[in-house]
PDB file of C-alpha atoms in Angstrom:
ATOM      1  CA  UNK K 725     -13.689-152.291 -90.616  1.00 47.00           C
ATOM      2  CA  UNK K 726     -13.639-155.089 -93.116  1.00 49.00           C
ATOM      3  CA  UNK K 727     -12.448-158.551 -92.125  1.00 53.00           C
ATOM      4  CA  UNK K 728     -10.073-158.304 -95.095  1.00 53.00           C
ATOM      5  CA  UNK K 729      -8.502-154.994 -94.057  1.00 50.00           C
ATOM      6  CA  UNK K 730      -4.765-155.281 -93.617  1.00 54.00           C
ATOM      7  CA  UNK K 731      -3.515-155.176 -90.048  1.00 57.00           C
ATOM      8  CA  UNK K 732      -1.911-151.953 -89.035  1.00 55.00           C
ATOM      9  CA  UNK K 733       1.807-152.432 -88.743  1.00 57.00           C
ATOM     10  CA  UNK K 734       3.131-151.835 -85.272  1.00 58.00           C
ATOM     11  CA  UNK K 735       6.148-149.647 -85.320  1.00 61.00           C
ATOM     12  CA  UNK K 736       8.584-148.806 -82.614  1.00 67.00           C
ATOM     13  CA  UNK K 737       9.163-145.256 -81.585  1.00 65.00           C
ATOM     14  CA  UNK K 738      12.498-144.117 -80.286  1.00 75.00           C
ATOM     15  CA  UNK K 739      12.265-141.494 -77.580  1.00 75.00           C
ATOM     16  CA  UNK K 740      15.379-139.785 -76.207  1.00 79.00           C
ATOM     17  CA  UNK K 741      16.113-140.675 -72.578  1.00 79.00           C
ATOM     18  CA  UNK K 742      16.331-136.962 -71.807  1.00 81.00           C
ATOM     19  CA  UNK K 743      12.580-136.683 -72.423  1.00 80.00           C
ATOM     20  CA  UNK K 744      12.076-138.611 -69.156  1.00 86.00           C
ATOM     21  CA  UNK K 745      13.986-135.993 -67.130  1.00 83.00           C
ATOM     22  CA  UNK K 746      12.046-133.130 -65.592  1.00 85.00           C
ATOM     23  CA  UNK K 747      13.869-129.862 -66.403  1.00 83.00           C
ATOM     24  CA  UNK K 748      14.476-128.810 -62.803  1.00 84.00           C
ATOM     25  CA  UNK K 749      16.097-132.219 -62.106  1.00 85.00           C
ATOM     26  CA  UNK K 750      18.548-132.261 -65.030  1.00 86.00           C
ATOM     27  CA  UNK K 751      21.506-131.913 -62.623  1.00 84.00           C
ATOM     28  CA  UNK K 752      20.530-135.301 -61.108  1.00 87.00           C
ATOM     29  CA  UNK K 753      21.723-136.961 -64.325  1.00 85.00           C
ATOM     30  CA  UNK K 754      24.678-134.809 -65.436  1.00 86.00           C
ATOM     31  CA  UNK K 755      27.527-136.884 -63.976  1.00 83.00           C
ATOM     32  CA  UNK K 756      29.207-133.571 -63.111  1.00 81.00           C
ATOM     33  CA  UNK K 757      30.546-132.374 -59.781  1.00 78.00           C
ATOM     34  CA  UNK K 758      28.797-129.000 -59.895  1.00 74.00           C
ATOM     35  CA  UNK K 759      26.203-129.965 -57.227  1.00 72.00           C
ATOM     36  CA  UNK K 760      27.689-132.879 -55.257  1.00 65.00           C
ATOM     37  CA  UNK K 761      26.625-131.745 -51.802  1.00 76.00           C
ATOM     38  CA  UNK K 762      23.049-132.727 -51.110  1.00 84.00           C
ATOM     39  CA  UNK K 763      21.174-134.355 -48.260  1.00 91.00           C
ATOM     40  CA  UNK K 764      18.367-136.047 -50.169  1.00 94.00           C
ATOM     41  CA  UNK K 765      17.601-136.817 -53.792  1.00 94.00           C
ATOM     42  CA  UNK K 766      14.556-138.641 -55.048  1.00 95.00           C
ATOM     43  CA  UNK K 767      13.373-139.566 -58.522  1.00 95.00           C
ATOM     44  CA  UNK K 768      10.554-141.754 -59.827  1.00 95.00           C
ATOM     45  CA  UNK K 769      11.241-143.822 -62.925  1.00 94.00           C
ATOM     46  CA  UNK K 770       8.746-145.595 -65.182  1.00 94.00           C
ATOM     47  CA  UNK K 771       9.139-149.360 -64.806  1.00 93.00           C
ATOM     48  CA  UNK K 772      10.614-149.778 -68.281  1.00 92.00           C
ATOM     49  CA  UNK K 773      13.841-151.805 -68.690  1.00 93.00           C
ATOM     50  CA  UNK K 774      15.142-149.572 -71.479  1.00 91.00           C
ATOM     51  CA  UNK K 775      15.373-146.697 -68.963  1.00 93.00           C
ATOM     52  CA  UNK K 776      18.055-148.417 -66.867  1.00 95.00           C
ATOM     53  CA  UNK K 777      20.806-146.243 -68.446  1.00 95.00           C
ATOM     54  CA  UNK K 778      18.957-143.244 -67.021  1.00 95.00           C
ATOM     55  CA  UNK K 779      18.827-144.950 -63.612  1.00 96.00           C
ATOM     56  CA  UNK K 780      22.585-145.556 -63.789  1.00 97.00           C
ATOM     57  CA  UNK K 781      23.204-141.889 -64.706  1.00 95.00           C
ATOM     58  CA  UNK K 782      21.154-140.820 -61.672  1.00 95.00           C
ATOM     59  CA  UNK K 783      23.043-143.150 -59.317  1.00 97.00           C
ATOM     60  CA  UNK K 784      26.442-142.222 -60.727  1.00 95.00           C
ATOM     61  CA  UNK K 785      25.692-138.518 -60.318  1.00 94.00           C
ATOM     62  CA  UNK K 786      24.569-139.054 -56.710  1.00 95.00           C
ATOM     63  CA  UNK K 787      27.971-140.606 -55.935  1.00 95.00           C
ATOM     64  CA  UNK K 788      30.015-138.118 -57.982  1.00 93.00           C
ATOM     65  CA  UNK K 789      31.992-136.747 -55.026  1.00 91.00           C
ATOM     66  CA  UNK K 790      33.365-140.178 -54.069  1.00 93.00           C
ATOM     67  CA  UNK K 791      36.121-142.301 -55.646  1.00 93.00           C
ATOM     68  CA  UNK K 792      35.591-143.991 -59.008  1.00 94.00           C
ATOM     69  CA  UNK K 793      35.409-147.399 -57.277  1.00 94.00           C
ATOM     70  CA  UNK K 794      32.734-146.107 -54.916  1.00 96.00           C
ATOM     71  CA  UNK K 795      30.748-144.578 -57.779  1.00 95.00           C
ATOM     72  CA  UNK K 796      30.917-147.837 -59.723  1.00 96.00           C
ATOM     73  CA  UNK K 797      29.893-149.963 -56.746  1.00 97.00           C
ATOM     74  CA  UNK K 798      27.056-147.645 -55.680  1.00 97.00           C
ATOM     75  CA  UNK K 799      25.752-147.550 -59.261  1.00 97.00           C
ATOM     76  CA  UNK K 800      26.040-151.346 -59.617  1.00 96.00           C
ATOM     77  CA  UNK K 801      24.136-152.073 -56.402  1.00 97.00           C
ATOM     78  CA  UNK K 802      21.516-149.406 -57.093  1.00 97.00           C
ATOM     79  CA  UNK K 803      20.989-150.776 -60.605  1.00 97.00           C
ATOM     80  CA  UNK K 804      20.350-154.181 -59.077  1.00 95.00           C
ATOM     81  CA  UNK K 805      17.575-152.744 -56.895  1.00 95.00           C
ATOM     82  CA  UNK K 806      16.051-150.964 -59.900  1.00 96.00           C
ATOM     83  CA  UNK K 807      16.246-154.115 -62.036  1.00 94.00           C
ATOM     84  CA  UNK K 808      14.553-156.122 -59.273  1.00 92.00           C
ATOM     85  CA  UNK K 809      11.782-153.516 -59.076  1.00 92.00           C
ATOM     86  CA  UNK K 810      11.195-153.855 -62.824  1.00 93.00           C
ATOM     87  CA  UNK K 811      11.443-157.648 -62.979  1.00 90.00           C
ATOM     88  CA  UNK K 812       9.773-158.716 -59.738  1.00 88.00           C
ATOM     89  CA  UNK K 813       7.132-156.114 -58.959  1.00 88.00           C
ATOM     90  CA  UNK K 814       4.074-154.472 -60.411  1.00 89.00           C
ATOM     91  CA  UNK K 815       6.256-151.466 -61.236  1.00 88.00           C
ATOM     92  CA  UNK K 816       6.688-152.925 -64.727  1.00 88.00           C
ATOM     93  CA  UNK K 817       2.949-153.012 -65.393  1.00 91.00           C
ATOM     94  CA  UNK K 818       1.503-150.284 -67.645  1.00 90.00           C
ATOM     95  CA  UNK K 819       1.702-146.974 -65.813  1.00 90.00           C
ATOM     96  CA  UNK K 820       3.913-148.478 -63.114  1.00 91.00           C
ATOM     97  CA  UNK K 821       6.963-146.843 -61.635  1.00 94.00           C
ATOM     98  CA  UNK K 822       9.517-147.140 -58.864  1.00 95.00           C
ATOM     99  CA  UNK K 823      11.200-144.456 -56.801  1.00 96.00           C
ATOM    100  CA  UNK K 824      14.847-144.171 -55.835  1.00 97.00           C
ATOM    101  CA  UNK K 825      15.704-142.110 -52.743  1.00 98.00           C
ATOM    102  CA  UNK K 826      19.302-141.267 -51.913  1.00 97.00           C
ATOM    103  CA  UNK K 827      20.279-139.897 -48.531  1.00 97.00           C
ATOM    104  CA  UNK K 828      23.783-138.591 -48.020  1.00 95.00           C
ATOM    105  CA  UNK K 829      25.472-138.892 -44.614  1.00 94.00           C
ATOM    106  CA  UNK K 830      28.955-138.047 -43.389  1.00 93.00           C
ATOM    107  CA  UNK K 831      29.988-141.685 -43.809  1.00 94.00           C
ATOM    108  CA  UNK K 832      28.304-142.724 -47.067  1.00 95.00           C
ATOM    109  CA  UNK K 833      25.082-143.023 -49.062  1.00 97.00           C
ATOM    110  CA  UNK K 834      21.770-144.732 -48.308  1.00 98.00           C
ATOM    111  CA  UNK K 835      19.654-145.815 -51.270  1.00 98.00           C
ATOM    112  CA  UNK K 836      16.018-146.886 -50.957  1.00 97.00           C
ATOM    113  CA  UNK K 837      14.068-148.357 -53.860  1.00 96.00           C
ATOM    114  CA  UNK K 838      10.297-148.313 -53.437  1.00 95.00           C
ATOM    115  CA  UNK K 839       8.333-150.359 -55.947  1.00 92.00           C
ATOM    116  CA  UNK K 840       4.647-151.110 -56.537  1.00 88.00           C
ATOM    117  CA  UNK K 841       4.646-154.436 -54.728  1.00 82.00           C
ATOM    118  CA  UNK K 842       5.147-158.113 -55.435  1.00 79.00           C
ATOM    119  CA  UNK K 843       3.800-159.897 -58.464  1.00 73.00           C
ATOM    120  CA  UNK K 844       2.895-162.872 -56.293  1.00 70.00           C
ATOM    121  CA  UNK K 845       1.661-163.319 -52.748  1.00 60.00           C
ATOM    122  CA  UNK K 846       4.386-165.839 -51.925  1.00 55.00           C
ATOM    123  CA  UNK K 847       6.942-163.037 -51.670  1.00 57.00           C
ATOM    124  CA  UNK K 848       5.715-162.132 -48.189  1.00 59.00           C
ATOM    125  CA  UNK K 849       8.165-161.362 -45.430  1.00 66.00           C
ATOM    126  CA  UNK K 850      11.751-160.227 -45.611  1.00 65.00           C
ATOM    127  CA  UNK K 851      13.717-160.717 -48.786  1.00 67.00           C
ATOM    128  CA  UNK K 852      16.590-163.196 -48.709  1.00 70.00           C
ATOM    129  CA  UNK K 853      19.470-163.445 -51.176  1.00 65.00           C
ATOM    130  CA  UNK K 854      19.998-166.636 -53.136  1.00 64.00           C
ATOM    131  CA  UNK K 855      22.427-168.780 -51.078  1.00 61.00           C
ATOM    132  CA  UNK K 856      24.821-169.241 -54.001  1.00 58.00           C
ATOM    133  CA  UNK K 857      23.870-166.094 -55.882  1.00 48.00           C
ATOM    134  CA  UNK K 858      27.392-164.761 -56.284  1.00 51.00           C
ATOM    135  CA  UNK K 859      28.735-167.869 -57.995  1.00 52.00           C
ATOM    136  CA  UNK K 860      29.909-167.400 -61.567  1.00 52.00           C
ATOM    137  CA  UNK K 861      27.552-168.665 -64.224  1.00 57.00           C
ATOM    138  CA  UNK K 862      24.342-167.869 -62.357  1.00 50.00           C
ATOM    139  CA  UNK K 863      21.654-166.562 -64.704  1.00 52.00           C
ATOM    140  CA  UNK K 864      19.452-165.057 -61.996  1.00 55.00           C
ATOM    141  CA  UNK K 865      19.315-164.459 -58.265  1.00 61.00           C
ATOM    142  CA  UNK K 866      22.534-162.459 -58.223  1.00 72.00           C
ATOM    143  CA  UNK K 867      21.152-159.011 -57.353  1.00 81.00           C
ATOM    144  CA  UNK K 868      20.383-159.418 -53.659  1.00 88.00           C
ATOM    145  CA  UNK K 869      23.407-161.679 -53.230  1.00 89.00           C
ATOM    146  CA  UNK K 870      25.645-158.896 -54.563  1.00 90.00           C
ATOM    147  CA  UNK K 871      23.974-156.364 -52.300  1.00 93.00           C
ATOM    148  CA  UNK K 872      24.290-158.720 -49.312  1.00 92.00           C
ATOM    149  CA  UNK K 873      27.981-159.238 -50.043  1.00 91.00           C
ATOM    150  CA  UNK K 874      29.069-155.721 -51.043  1.00 94.00           C
ATOM    151  CA  UNK K 875      26.800-153.243 -49.236  1.00 95.00           C
ATOM    152  CA  UNK K 876      27.738-152.166 -45.723  1.00 96.00           C
ATOM    153  CA  UNK K 877      24.180-153.010 -44.633  1.00 95.00           C
ATOM    154  CA  UNK K 878      20.824-153.584 -46.303  1.00 94.00           C
ATOM    155  CA  UNK K 879      17.239-154.610 -45.626  1.00 92.00           C
ATOM    156  CA  UNK K 880      13.621-154.211 -46.634  1.00 91.00           C
ATOM    157  CA  UNK K 881      10.309-153.278 -45.057  1.00 89.00           C
ATOM    158  CA  UNK K 882       8.753-156.780 -45.526  1.00 82.00           C
ATOM    159  CA  UNK K 883       5.581-155.287 -47.068  1.00 81.00           C
ATOM    160  CA  UNK K 884       4.959-157.026 -50.393  1.00 78.00           C
ATOM    161  CA  UNK K 885       2.186-154.575 -51.326  1.00 82.00           C
ATOM    162  CA  UNK K 886       4.586-151.608 -51.361  1.00 86.00           C
ATOM    163  CA  UNK K 887       8.117-152.935 -51.052  1.00 88.00           C
ATOM    164  CA  UNK K 888      11.015-150.731 -49.939  1.00 92.00           C
ATOM    165  CA  UNK K 889      14.476-152.224 -50.229  1.00 94.00           C
ATOM    166  CA  UNK K 890      17.454-150.210 -49.016  1.00 95.00           C
ATOM    167  CA  UNK K 891      21.190-150.419 -48.654  1.00 97.00           C
ATOM    168  CA  UNK K 892      23.924-148.306 -47.126  1.00 98.00           C
ATOM    169  CA  UNK K 893      27.384-148.099 -48.653  1.00 97.00           C
ATOM    170  CA  UNK K 894      30.110-146.658 -46.453  1.00 96.00           C
ATOM    171  CA  UNK K 895      32.381-144.344 -48.446  1.00 92.00           C
ATOM    172  CA  UNK K 896      35.416-146.075 -46.924  1.00 91.00           C
ATOM    173  CA  UNK K 897      35.729-149.257 -48.991  1.00 88.00           C
ATOM    174  CA  UNK K 898      38.885-150.493 -47.243  1.00 86.00           C
ATOM    175  CA  UNK K 899      37.125-153.380 -45.448  1.00 84.00           C
ATOM    176  CA  UNK K 900      34.675-154.009 -48.274  1.00 86.00           C
ATOM    177  CA  UNK K 901      35.056-157.296 -50.217  1.00 83.00           C
ATOM    178  CA  UNK K 902      35.134-155.118 -53.355  1.00 80.00           C
ATOM    179  CA  UNK K 903      38.577-153.838 -52.298  1.00 78.00           C
ATOM    180  CA  UNK K 904      39.859-157.336 -51.575  1.00 73.00           C
ATOM    181  CA  UNK K 905      39.760-158.397 -55.235  1.00 63.00           C
TER     182      UNK K 905
END
């Protein structure tokens, strides 16, 4: 190749989100009530920020049998875990992914997000929310603070090499700060 050859122009390719859905899992993303009763659902997502609408469709469909407030809250908190996996772990590296696991119980939904591990070694130990993370105007550090405030319970496995962060959201939101607004 000549030193004077023009550089190849990089172009962007648009790929439909549906191309990331395996055919036998299409009902995970439908948003319909045709299969609301499940015990476990699991899906692995590439660590690409532009796929977050697909993550939200998955979470919303998992909570389809609950109230609209519950669906919104479950999807919001689950999206925060997915965003953290993309922004703060090796899941966003080429070929990286994260897995969402939903477990349904009689009283609500558990969500676990497993990512590819911390970007830095200083993220050892249990995760802690930002002390003032829920204050208006914060640019970052809000995700875990929201989960800490609005989830019934939450935690992580404290393994930075293969982090698992989970939360449980009780389907009865009466005592939840979300309902107090």
